[in-house]
Tab-separated table of C-alpha atoms and ligand atoms in Angstrom:
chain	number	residue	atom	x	y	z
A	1	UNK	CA	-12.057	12.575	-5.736
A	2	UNK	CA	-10.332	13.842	-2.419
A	3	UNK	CA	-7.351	11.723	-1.689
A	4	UNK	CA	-6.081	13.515	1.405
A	5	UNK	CA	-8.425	14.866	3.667
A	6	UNK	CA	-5.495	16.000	5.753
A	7	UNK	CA	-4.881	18.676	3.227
A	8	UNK	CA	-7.891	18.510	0.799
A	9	UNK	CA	-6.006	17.310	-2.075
A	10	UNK	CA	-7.815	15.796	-4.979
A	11	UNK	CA	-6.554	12.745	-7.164
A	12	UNK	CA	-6.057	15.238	-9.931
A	13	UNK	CA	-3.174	17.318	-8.354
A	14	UNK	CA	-1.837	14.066	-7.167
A	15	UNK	CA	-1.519	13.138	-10.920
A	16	UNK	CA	-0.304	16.689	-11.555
A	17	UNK	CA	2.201	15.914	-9.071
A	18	UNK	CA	3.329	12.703	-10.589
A	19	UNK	CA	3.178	14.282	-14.050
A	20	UNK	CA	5.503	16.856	-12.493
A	21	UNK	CA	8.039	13.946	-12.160
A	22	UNK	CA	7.047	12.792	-8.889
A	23	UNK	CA	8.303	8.949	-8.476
A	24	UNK	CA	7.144	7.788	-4.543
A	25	UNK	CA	4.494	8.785	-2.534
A	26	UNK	CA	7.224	10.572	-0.508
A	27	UNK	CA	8.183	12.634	-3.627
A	28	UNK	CA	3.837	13.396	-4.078
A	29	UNK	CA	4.247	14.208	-0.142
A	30	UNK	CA	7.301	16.421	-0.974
A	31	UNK	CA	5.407	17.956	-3.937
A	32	UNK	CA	1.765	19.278	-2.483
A	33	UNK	CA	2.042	18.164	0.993
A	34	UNK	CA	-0.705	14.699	0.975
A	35	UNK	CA	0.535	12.192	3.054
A	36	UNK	CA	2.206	14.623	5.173
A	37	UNK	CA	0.134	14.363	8.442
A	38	UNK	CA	-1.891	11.256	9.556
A	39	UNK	CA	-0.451	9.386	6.701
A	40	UNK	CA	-4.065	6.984	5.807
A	41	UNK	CA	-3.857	8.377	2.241
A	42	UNK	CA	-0.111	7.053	1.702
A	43	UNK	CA	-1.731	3.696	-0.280
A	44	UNK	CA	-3.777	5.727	-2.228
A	45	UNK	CA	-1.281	7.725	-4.058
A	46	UNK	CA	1.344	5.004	-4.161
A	47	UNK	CA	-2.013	3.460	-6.394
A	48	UNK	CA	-2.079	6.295	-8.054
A	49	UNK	CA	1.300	6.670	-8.790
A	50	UNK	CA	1.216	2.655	-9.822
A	51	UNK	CA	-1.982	3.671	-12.412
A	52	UNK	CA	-0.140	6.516	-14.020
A	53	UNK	CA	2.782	4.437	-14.876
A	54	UNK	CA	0.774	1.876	-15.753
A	55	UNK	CA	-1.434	4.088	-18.461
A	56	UNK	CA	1.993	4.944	-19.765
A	57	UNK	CA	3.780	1.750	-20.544
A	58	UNK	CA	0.468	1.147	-22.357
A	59	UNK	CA	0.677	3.748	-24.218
A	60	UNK	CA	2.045	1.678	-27.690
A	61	UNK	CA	-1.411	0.262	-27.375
A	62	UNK	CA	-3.192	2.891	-29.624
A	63	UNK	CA	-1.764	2.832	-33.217
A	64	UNK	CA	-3.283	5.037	-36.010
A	65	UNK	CA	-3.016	2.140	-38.260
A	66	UNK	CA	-5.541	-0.173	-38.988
B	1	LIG	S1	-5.446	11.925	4.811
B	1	LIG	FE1	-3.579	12.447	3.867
B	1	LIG	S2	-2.242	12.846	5.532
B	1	LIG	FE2	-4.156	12.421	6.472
């Protein structure tokens, strides 16, 4: 799915990004450049940055046991 279409960049780098230790939409910006120009994207990758560290707090969900 194409998040920027400033600079064509796809939810999945954004995640990359994040992955990469990016912690704001400015660091995402910083990292591959979305956000950068007309700025309509900026609430989608703060979202996305919110669902990433959302998936990982959950992460003690899935035990082996059971
Ligand atoms: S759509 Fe991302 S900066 Fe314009």
């Amino acid at each position: 799915m194409l998040v920027c279409h400033c600079h064509a960049v796809n939810d999945r780098t954004i995640r990359q990004c994040v992955n990469n230790g990016a912690r704001s939409e400015h660091e995402v910006r910083e990292a591959c450049g979305a956000g950068s120009s007309c700025g309509s994207c900026r609430p989608a990758i703060d979202r996305l940055i919110e669902l990433h560290h959302d998936s990982q707090s959950g992460i003690n969900d899935s035990g082996a046991q059971g």
